[in-house]
Backbone as CSV, one residue per row, in Angstrom:
resi,resn,N_x,N_y,N_z,CA_x,CA_y,CA_z,C_x,C_y,C_z
1,UNK,60.801,-173.250,226.728,61.206,-172.079,227.333,61.141,-171.756,228.525
2,UNK,62.080,-171.140,229.280,61.828,-170.784,230.792,61.006,-169.469,230.782
3,UNK,59.770,-169.425,231.430,58.906,-168.214,231.262,59.407,-167.300,232.303
4,UNK,60.308,-167.629,233.295,60.614,-166.647,234.466,62.147,-166.721,234.576
5,UNK,62.612,-165.679,235.326,64.076,-165.408,235.284,64.571,-166.868,236.206
6,UNK,65.539,-167.339,235.839,66.199,-168.467,236.615,66.384,-168.249,238.045
7,UNK,66.979,-167.080,238.375,67.044,-166.809,239.782,66.071,-166.649,240.483
8,UNK,64.967,-166.077,240.004,63.497,-166.058,240.623,63.046,-167.301,240.719
9,UNK,63.102,-168.191,239.815,62.501,-169.620,239.754,63.079,-170.466,240.803
10,UNK,64.551,-170.231,241.011,64.971,-171.103,241.932,64.677,-170.637,243.339
11,UNK,64.272,-169.551,243.764,63.725,-169.122,244.992,62.297,-169.522,245.144
12,UNK,61.622,-169.898,244.259,60.446,-170.254,244.561,59.232,-169.071,244.685
13,UNK,58.078,-169.494,244.655,56.931,-168.584,244.980,56.967,-168.470,246.505
14,UNK,56.693,-167.187,246.890,56.660,-166.774,248.347,55.320,-166.182,248.697
15,UNK,54.263,-166.857,249.421,53.176,-166.355,249.745,53.152,-165.167,250.548
16,UNK,54.182,-164.874,251.489,54.270,-163.549,252.111,55.159,-162.671,251.541
17,UNK,54.583,-161.598,250.762,55.124,-160.763,249.940,54.719,-159.472,249.594
18,UNK,55.338,-158.523,249.220,54.928,-157.102,248.761,55.345,-157.036,247.444
19,UNK,54.501,-156.553,246.539,54.358,-156.181,245.251,54.547,-154.625,245.071
20,UNK,55.548,-154.171,244.667,55.934,-152.670,244.823,55.941,-152.119,243.477
21,UNK,55.041,-150.941,243.395,55.056,-150.063,242.211,55.463,-148.850,242.480
22,UNK,56.172,-148.092,241.611,56.750,-146.901,241.803,56.505,-145.887,240.693
23,UNK,56.188,-144.680,240.744,55.945,-143.646,239.802,57.031,-142.497,239.883
24,UNK,57.922,-142.357,238.693,58.679,-141.339,238.593,58.244,-140.344,237.602
25,UNK,58.997,-139.312,237.686,58.957,-138.251,236.368,60.620,-137.842,236.095
26,UNK,60.559,-137.406,234.964,61.886,-137.058,234.365,62.358,-135.790,234.917
27,UNK,63.532,-135.729,235.322,64.130,-134.502,235.844,64.803,-133.618,234.671
28,UNK,64.946,-132.336,234.875,65.909,-131.454,233.877,67.128,-132.184,233.703
29,UNK,67.776,-131.521,232.547,69.188,-132.050,232.357,70.124,-131.688,233.555
30,UNK,70.027,-130.676,233.945,70.808,-129.974,235.088,70.910,-130.769,236.386
31,UNK,69.900,-131.751,236.479,69.646,-132.709,237.685,70.277,-133.771,237.410
32,UNK,70.957,-134.073,236.334,71.640,-135.430,235.949,72.849,-135.749,237.009
33,UNK,73.221,-134.829,237.702,74.260,-135.278,238.633,73.763,-135.885,239.925
34,UNK,72.465,-135.775,240.144,71.788,-136.483,241.393,71.864,-137.939,241.240
35,UNK,71.772,-138.515,242.570,71.854,-139.956,242.625,70.921,-140.647,241.596
36,UNK,69.757,-140.096,241.478,68.861,-140.730,240.546,68.167,-139.466,239.830
37,UNK,68.160,-139.559,238.618,67.794,-138.435,237.644,66.418,-138.472,237.305
38,UNK,65.628,-139.595,237.908,63.958,-139.339,237.769,63.542,-139.232,238.980
39,UNK,62.686,-138.407,239.090,62.159,-137.850,240.443,61.043,-138.822,240.932
40,UNK,61.107,-139.571,242.189,60.218,-140.307,242.541,58.970,-139.565,243.145
41,UNK,57.780,-139.986,242.586,56.450,-139.149,242.973,55.602,-139.790,243.737
42,UNK,55.674,-141.160,243.621,54.610,-142.095,244.282,55.166,-143.474,244.422
43,UNK,54.507,-144.268,245.434,54.893,-145.616,245.617,53.456,-146.368,245.844
44,UNK,53.216,-147.490,245.568,52.049,-148.255,245.676,52.548,-149.763,246.114
45,UNK,51.969,-150.348,247.106,52.115,-151.699,247.337,50.819,-152.528,247.648
46,UNK,51.080,-153.673,247.283,50.189,-154.860,247.636,50.773,-155.719,248.434
47,UNK,50.453,-155.866,249.707,51.222,-156.882,250.837,50.225,-158.131,250.623
48,UNK,50.843,-159.232,250.549,50.205,-160.676,250.546,50.668,-161.328,251.916
49,UNK,49.780,-161.843,252.605,49.985,-162.643,253.877,49.138,-163.852,254.031
50,UNK,49.580,-164.640,254.909,48.718,-165.794,255.319,48.217,-165.526,256.775
51,UNK,46.875,-165.942,257.005,46.119,-165.548,258.164,46.463,-166.866,258.867
52,UNK,45.855,-167.054,260.067,45.903,-168.100,260.902,45.172,-169.306,260.425
53,UNK,44.259,-169.286,259.464,43.768,-170.487,258.906,44.619,-170.824,257.591
54,UNK,45.550,-170.227,257.210,46.362,-170.576,255.924,45.763,-169.804,254.616
55,UNK,44.913,-169.038,255.006,44.125,-168.220,253.626,44.883,-167.018,253.554
56,UNK,44.932,-166.510,252.234,45.498,-165.472,251.953,44.807,-164.194,252.347
57,UNK,45.476,-163.176,252.631,44.907,-161.948,252.989,45.863,-160.760,252.477
58,UNK,45.238,-159.822,251.837,45.837,-158.667,251.076,45.583,-157.409,251.769
59,UNK,46.558,-156.413,251.440,46.453,-155.096,252.014,47.001,-154.115,250.787
60,UNK,46.178,-153.288,250.420,46.624,-152.355,249.354,46.667,-150.962,249.807
61,UNK,47.978,-150.169,249.394,48.122,-148.959,250.082,48.928,-148.143,248.878
62,UNK,49.026,-146.820,249.165,49.930,-146.027,248.074,50.128,-144.586,248.909
63,UNK,51.189,-144.200,248.411,51.573,-142.852,249.030,52.134,-142.048,247.900
64,UNK,51.940,-140.781,247.723,52.235,-140.004,246.632,52.805,-138.328,247.229
65,UNK,53.512,-137.703,246.387,53.973,-136.450,246.849,52.803,-135.545,246.972
66,UNK,52.566,-134.916,248.142,51.666,-133.791,248.137,52.306,-132.539,248.550
67,UNK,51.745,-131.604,248.900,52.107,-130.156,249.160,52.970,-130.323,250.412
68,UNK,54.159,-129.876,250.223,55.079,-129.913,251.452,56.055,-131.113,251.539
69,UNK,55.676,-132.109,250.701,56.396,-133.507,250.738,57.718,-133.264,250.025
70,UNK,58.650,-134.246,250.512,59.921,-134.563,249.646,59.959,-136.152,249.507
71,UNK,60.865,-136.297,248.675,61.345,-137.879,248.368,61.499,-138.637,249.648
72,UNK,62.038,-137.990,250.796,62.284,-138.597,252.004,61.053,-139.050,252.820
73,UNK,60.047,-138.165,252.409,58.572,-138.791,252.947,57.845,-139.937,252.362
74,UNK,58.280,-140.046,251.048,57.900,-141.433,250.559,58.762,-142.479,250.973
75,UNK,60.105,-142.451,251.032,61.014,-143.373,251.729,60.622,-143.763,253.012
76,UNK,60.311,-142.759,253.816,59.896,-142.920,255.234,58.837,-143.988,255.315
77,UNK,57.699,-143.708,254.382,56.433,-144.374,254.449,56.652,-145.759,253.934
78,UNK,57.569,-145.994,253.078,58.036,-147.400,252.686,58.650,-148.014,253.707
79,UNK,59.535,-147.373,254.462,60.491,-148.009,255.394,59.557,-148.599,256.589
80,UNK,58.583,-147.952,257.003,57.577,-148.258,258.024,56.655,-149.601,257.577
81,UNK,56.521,-149.862,256.535,55.735,-150.848,255.736,56.609,-152.106,255.312
82,UNK,57.881,-152.092,255.385,58.789,-153.346,255.292,59.023,-154.044,256.435
83,UNK,58.909,-155.235,256.409,59.377,-156.019,257.460,60.781,-156.532,257.065
84,UNK,61.377,-157.351,258.006,62.698,-157.750,257.949,62.586,-159.247,257.019
85,UNK,61.570,-159.633,256.648,61.522,-161.082,255.928,60.366,-160.841,254.813
86,UNK,60.148,-161.831,254.087,59.071,-161.855,252.960,59.863,-161.290,251.792
87,UNK,59.240,-161.825,250.733,59.637,-161.435,249.296,59.202,-160.041,249.039
88,UNK,59.823,-159.287,248.229,59.583,-157.848,247.546,59.740,-158.255,246.145
89,UNK,58.637,-157.827,245.431,58.484,-157.977,244.042,58.370,-156.660,243.256
90,UNK,59.278,-156.388,242.288,59.164,-155.079,241.583,59.464,-155.645,240.039
91,UNK,59.305,-154.456,239.305,59.400,-154.708,237.919,59.918,-153.146,237.228
92,UNK,60.717,-153.179,236.154,61.307,-151.891,235.647,60.511,-150.683,235.553
93,UNK,60.813,-149.739,236.012,60.298,-148.392,235.915,61.357,-147.246,235.329
94,UNK,61.468,-147.311,234.196,62.490,-146.778,233.474,64.266,-146.931,234.324
95,UNK,64.166,-148.060,234.431,65.573,-148.546,235.306,64.991,-149.414,236.419
96,UNK,66.028,-149.843,237.101,65.762,-151.006,238.069,65.185,-150.230,239.343
97,UNK,64.017,-150.868,240.063,63.414,-150.014,241.130,64.412,-150.338,242.414
98,UNK,65.096,-151.644,242.786,65.841,-151.577,243.773,67.063,-150.728,243.739
99,UNK,67.749,-150.679,242.533,69.037,-149.700,242.325,68.487,-148.259,242.681
100,UNK,67.260,-148.056,242.176,66.711,-146.418,242.249,66.675,-146.315,243.885
101,UNK,65.938,-147.153,244.686,65.761,-146.816,246.005,66.957,-147.003,246.777
102,UNK,68.070,-147.734,246.399,69.316,-147.703,247.070,70.131,-146.431,246.929
103,UNK,70.198,-145.676,245.673,70.504,-144.421,245.276,69.929,-143.235,246.105
104,UNK,68.589,-143.443,246.664,67.783,-142.504,246.985,67.885,-142.624,248.722
105,UNK,67.771,-143.796,249.202,67.627,-144.122,250.481,68.828,-143.689,251.357
106,UNK,68.619,-143.331,252.732,69.671,-143.057,253.667,69.798,-144.233,254.429
107,UNK,70.961,-144.910,254.437,71.432,-146.094,254.984,70.994,-146.141,256.550
108,UNK,71.171,-145.214,257.325,70.743,-145.098,258.679,69.419,-144.962,258.894
109,UNK,68.602,-144.095,257.997,67.147,-143.877,258.237,66.336,-144.878,257.495
110,UNK,66.654,-145.567,256.474,66.043,-146.544,255.727,66.628,-147.941,255.834
111,UNK,66.835,-148.464,256.853,67.640,-149.658,256.888,67.001,-150.703,256.303
112,UNK,65.757,-150.969,256.484,64.996,-152.008,255.828,65.098,-151.851,254.321
113,UNK,64.952,-150.733,253.760,64.805,-150.617,252.114,66.297,-150.892,251.750
114,UNK,67.187,-150.406,252.332,68.608,-150.570,251.909,68.912,-152.130,251.884
115,UNK,68.511,-152.563,253.012,68.923,-154.162,253.265,68.239,-155.255,252.004
116,UNK,66.932,-154.904,251.972,66.053,-155.504,251.059,66.332,-155.146,249.648
117,UNK,66.717,-154.191,249.288,67.027,-153.682,247.960,68.387,-154.195,247.467
118,UNK,69.291,-154.413,248.283,70.571,-154.874,247.882,70.756,-156.565,247.970
119,UNK,69.364,-156.972,248.149,69.353,-158.488,248.405,68.576,-158.928,246.983
120,UNK,68.890,-158.741,245.787,68.238,-158.897,244.721,68.550,-160.654,244.405
121,UNK,69.534,-161.142,244.975,69.784,-162.704,244.900,68.990,-163.473,245.757
122,UNK,68.184,-162.912,246.938,67.619,-163.209,247.969,66.107,-162.881,247.990
123,UNK,65.637,-162.126,248.918,64.432,-161.633,249.069,63.753,-160.823,247.891
124,UNK,64.636,-160.061,247.335,64.098,-159.044,246.232,63.989,-159.874,244.871
125,UNK,62.757,-159.921,244.385,62.519,-160.446,243.181,62.376,-159.403,242.163
126,UNK,63.113,-158.993,241.429,63.226,-157.922,240.319,62.781,-158.454,238.917
127,UNK,61.702,-158.378,238.454,61.341,-159.104,237.196,61.924,-158.420,236.215
128,UNK,62.357,-159.108,235.221,62.961,-158.603,233.873,61.895,-158.016,233.005
129,UNK,62.364,-156.991,232.250,61.331,-156.377,231.298,60.690,-157.235,230.375
130,UNK,61.486,-158.172,230.039,60.719,-159.323,229.026,59.448,-159.938,229.498
131,UNK,59.382,-159.862,230.868,58.334,-160.691,231.495,57.097,-159.908,231.884
132,UNK,57.334,-158.547,231.835,56.389,-157.635,232.268,56.014,-156.558,231.381
133,UNK,56.347,-156.869,229.889,56.252,-155.848,229.014,54.726,-155.312,228.973
134,UNK,53.802,-156.096,229.257,52.400,-155.913,229.162,51.898,-154.801,230.341
135,UNK,52.757,-154.837,231.327,52.247,-154.005,232.507,52.248,-152.416,232.205
136,UNK,51.239,-151.777,232.182,51.215,-150.447,231.830,51.488,-149.438,232.844
137,UNK,52.354,-148.397,232.696,52.629,-147.331,233.601,52.058,-146.040,233.130
138,UNK,51.346,-145.443,234.013,50.633,-144.092,233.603,51.857,-143.038,233.164
139,UNK,51.521,-142.299,232.404,52.345,-141.184,231.844,52.412,-140.131,232.901
140,UNK,53.451,-139.381,232.988,53.674,-138.145,233.804,54.519,-137.051,233.032
141,UNK,54.236,-135.800,233.130,55.121,-134.917,232.435,56.281,-134.759,233.102
142,UNK,57.447,-134.489,232.370,58.700,-134.237,232.853,58.891,-132.695,233.662
143,UNK,59.690,-132.807,234.529,59.884,-131.484,235.098,60.793,-130.526,234.463
144,UNK,60.128,-129.502,234.091,61.118,-128.458,233.347,62.212,-127.821,234.057
145,UNK,63.225,-127.277,233.494,64.401,-126.787,233.966,63.921,-125.336,234.547
146,UNK,64.044,-125.229,235.968,63.604,-123.897,236.547,64.758,-123.189,237.214
147,UNK,66.103,-123.446,236.874,67.162,-122.980,237.735,67.590,-121.601,237.126
148,UNK,67.427,-121.539,235.908,67.892,-120.240,235.151,69.270,-120.484,234.669
149,UNK,69.729,-119.701,233.688,70.932,-119.809,233.202,72.379,-119.419,233.921
150,UNK,71.948,-118.776,235.049,73.052,-118.386,236.155,73.569,-119.515,236.987
151,UNK,72.756,-120.559,236.958,73.023,-121.642,238.042,73.847,-122.663,237.465
152,UNK,74.984,-123.007,238.047,75.904,-124.136,237.600,75.068,-125.431,237.672
153,UNK,75.538,-126.321,236.698,74.943,-127.582,236.583,74.797,-128.350,238.061
154,UNK,76.056,-128.312,238.708,76.407,-128.962,239.940,75.712,-128.316,241.131
155,UNK,75.100,-127.204,240.912,74.336,-126.345,242.099,73.013,-126.736,241.955
156,UNK,72.373,-127.304,240.926,70.974,-127.690,240.723,70.587,-128.666,241.804
157,UNK,69.514,-128.222,242.629,69.041,-129.075,243.582,67.730,-129.889,243.192
158,UNK,67.343,-129.751,241.953,66.266,-130.531,241.470,64.855,-130.182,242.116
159,UNK,64.861,-129.005,242.746,63.666,-128.650,243.441,62.386,-128.673,242.343
160,UNK,61.248,-129.071,243.063,60.211,-129.284,242.369,58.953,-128.750,242.792
161,UNK,58.343,-127.605,242.253,57.159,-127.026,242.753,55.977,-127.960,242.756
162,UNK,55.097,-127.870,243.645,53.948,-129.042,243.670,52.868,-128.799,242.679
163,UNK,53.079,-127.705,241.871,52.160,-127.591,240.745,52.620,-128.677,239.734
164,UNK,53.740,-129.112,239.681,54.211,-130.269,238.481,53.985,-131.565,238.727
165,UNK,53.981,-132.018,239.825,53.815,-133.867,239.963,52.262,-133.941,239.577
166,UNK,52.021,-135.298,239.270,50.708,-135.852,238.905,49.879,-135.569,240.033
167,UNK,48.576,-135.546,239.964,47.723,-135.321,240.965,47.870,-136.483,241.932
168,UNK,47.838,-136.233,243.250,48.327,-137.359,244.133,47.136,-138.305,244.278
169,UNK,45.918,-137.995,244.375,44.657,-138.988,244.426,44.771,-139.886,243.091
170,UNK,44.839,-139.302,241.876,44.744,-140.005,240.879,45.841,-140.970,240.763
171,UNK,47.078,-140.395,241.093,48.296,-141.525,241.025,48.253,-142.457,241.962
172,UNK,47.804,-142.358,243.144,47.515,-143.233,244.094,46.721,-144.443,243.573
173,UNK,45.629,-144.125,242.916,44.818,-145.263,242.471,45.429,-145.982,241.435
174,UNK,46.174,-145.210,240.522,47.001,-145.946,239.396,48.054,-146.726,239.953
175,UNK,48.907,-146.405,240.953,49.651,-147.418,241.739,49.186,-148.446,242.328
176,UNK,47.983,-148.212,242.909,47.430,-149.498,243.539,47.151,-150.580,242.339
177,UNK,46.533,-150.188,241.319,46.339,-151.153,240.216,47.540,-151.658,239.536
178,UNK,48.593,-150.876,239.744,49.872,-151.338,239.027,50.375,-152.497,240.105
179,UNK,50.226,-152.196,241.194,50.838,-153.266,242.282,49.991,-154.510,242.101
180,UNK,48.805,-154.451,241.838,47.960,-155.775,241.939,48.351,-156.457,240.546
181,UNK,48.465,-155.763,239.493,48.925,-156.215,238.198,50.390,-156.655,238.199
182,UNK,51.065,-156.259,238.982,52.564,-156.625,239.131,52.513,-158.166,239.945
183,UNK,51.767,-158.086,240.986,51.560,-159.299,241.695,51.091,-160.531,241.161
184,UNK,49.831,-160.162,240.196,49.468,-161.217,239.290,50.479,-161.753,238.296
185,UNK,51.361,-160.816,237.719,52.209,-161.273,236.680,53.328,-162.156,237.358
186,UNK,53.704,-161.805,238.486,54.638,-162.612,239.324,54.131,-163.912,239.668
187,UNK,53.050,-164.153,240.116,52.232,-165.404,240.575,51.935,-166.294,239.311
188,UNK,51.652,-165.527,238.253,51.276,-166.378,237.188,52.549,-167.043,236.391
189,UNK,53.602,-166.682,236.645,54.931,-167.335,236.244,55.099,-168.616,236.689
190,UNK,54.715,-168.612,238.138,54.678,-169.827,238.820,53.543,-170.812,238.632
191,UNK,52.326,-170.251,238.523,51.308,-171.070,238.875,50.327,-171.379,237.510
192,UNK,50.861,-170.695,236.377,49.994,-170.832,235.023,49.837,-172.230,234.602
193,UNK,51.082,-173.099,234.732,50.966,-174.413,234.175,51.278,-175.569,235.241
194,UNK,50.935,-175.151,236.345,51.073,-176.024,237.404,49.859,-176.725,238.093
195,UNK,49.627,-177.349,239.133,48.586,-178.132,239.549,47.788,-177.052,240.214
196,UNK,46.407,-177.472,240.497,45.406,-176.414,241.221,45.605,-176.109,242.579
197,UNK,46.559,-176.871,243.214,46.994,-176.649,244.690,48.197,-175.772,244.702
198,UNK,48.798,-175.581,243.775,50.184,-174.656,243.800,49.907,-173.390,244.724
199,UNK,50.590,-173.068,245.588,50.579,-171.800,246.271,50.348,-170.545,245.460
200,UNK,50.910,-170.391,244.295,50.744,-169.445,243.233,49.359,-169.370,242.632
201,UNK,48.897,-170.578,242.361,47.532,-170.786,241.860,46.541,-170.310,242.930
202,UNK,46.598,-170.679,244.270,45.828,-170.349,245.421,45.981,-168.872,245.463
203,UNK,46.963,-168.176,245.402,47.097,-166.943,245.607,46.287,-166.052,244.522
204,UNK,46.337,-166.276,243.365,45.641,-165.879,242.306,44.155,-165.839,242.494
205,UNK,43.726,-167.347,242.792,42.201,-167.143,243.025,41.995,-166.209,244.207
206,UNK,42.709,-166.330,245.312,42.405,-165.510,246.477,42.346,-164.083,246.076
207,UNK,43.049,-163.641,245.169,43.196,-162.192,244.783,42.052,-161.832,243.962
208,UNK,41.575,-162.752,243.030,40.514,-162.718,242.365,39.225,-162.501,243.302
209,UNK,39.159,-163.163,244.251,37.875,-163.092,245.224,38.077,-161.823,245.915
210,UNK,39.246,-161.438,246.283,39.277,-160.292,247.096,38.945,-158.953,246.166
211,UNK,39.247,-159.169,244.962,38.932,-157.921,244.178,37.395,-157.963,243.609
212,UNK,36.858,-159.006,243.759,35.491,-159.156,243.126,34.587,-158.059,243.964
213,UNK,33.566,-157.534,243.179,32.706,-156.647,243.519,31.785,-157.139,244.774
214,UNK,31.650,-156.308,245.676,30.931,-156.914,246.976,29.513,-156.127,246.842
215,UNK,28.438,-156.818,247.063,26.900,-156.413,247.248,26.918,-155.315,248.419
216,UNK,25.981,-154.649,248.414,25.750,-153.575,249.465,25.511,-154.314,250.976
217,UNK,24.917,-155.444,250.704,24.723,-156.207,251.927,25.957,-156.806,252.577
218,UNK,27.226,-156.892,251.936,28.195,-157.426,252.421,28.985,-156.601,253.464
């Protein structure tokens, strides 16, 4: 039985990659006309690169909605952290992550996001649900309808008071953990049954070392 999606397997494991976790909450029914009816509240990523010695290096970061922010701020943050090459790994979050980003991004302002998310046969590895069912996503309350009965459905702007989104500090830590778990799930699909020197096996060992608790003297 093939353990990973055939299109992903054919493209191979990519040492230079970004594992991308997103957090969304449900919008009220009146907001279903919007390009994406789940409101994006946070993005977490784990970037994996190779240093000059050929060893793996990792960088972990997250950005969540805070007071005065909008979804455009999250997309701007992500745009600044994407390069024009390297693999991007995602997994379902109540729908396809690349499709959601394309729906929300401005093609002129978020060129890297749109180009990468449209390339699901190339650099973007969108893992199917059957391979990542074990990845847990933190729950978040849905957004209640605040428009009132006098507002037409097509006039609802999906405005969200900042009292409603999850706590940004808590969400950021959750998204970082999810990004690490997603990276591990992707690498294990390639390295679990292969030789010790396989790049995916090396990446998993390097990630374990990177996460290992450090002593106060380190």
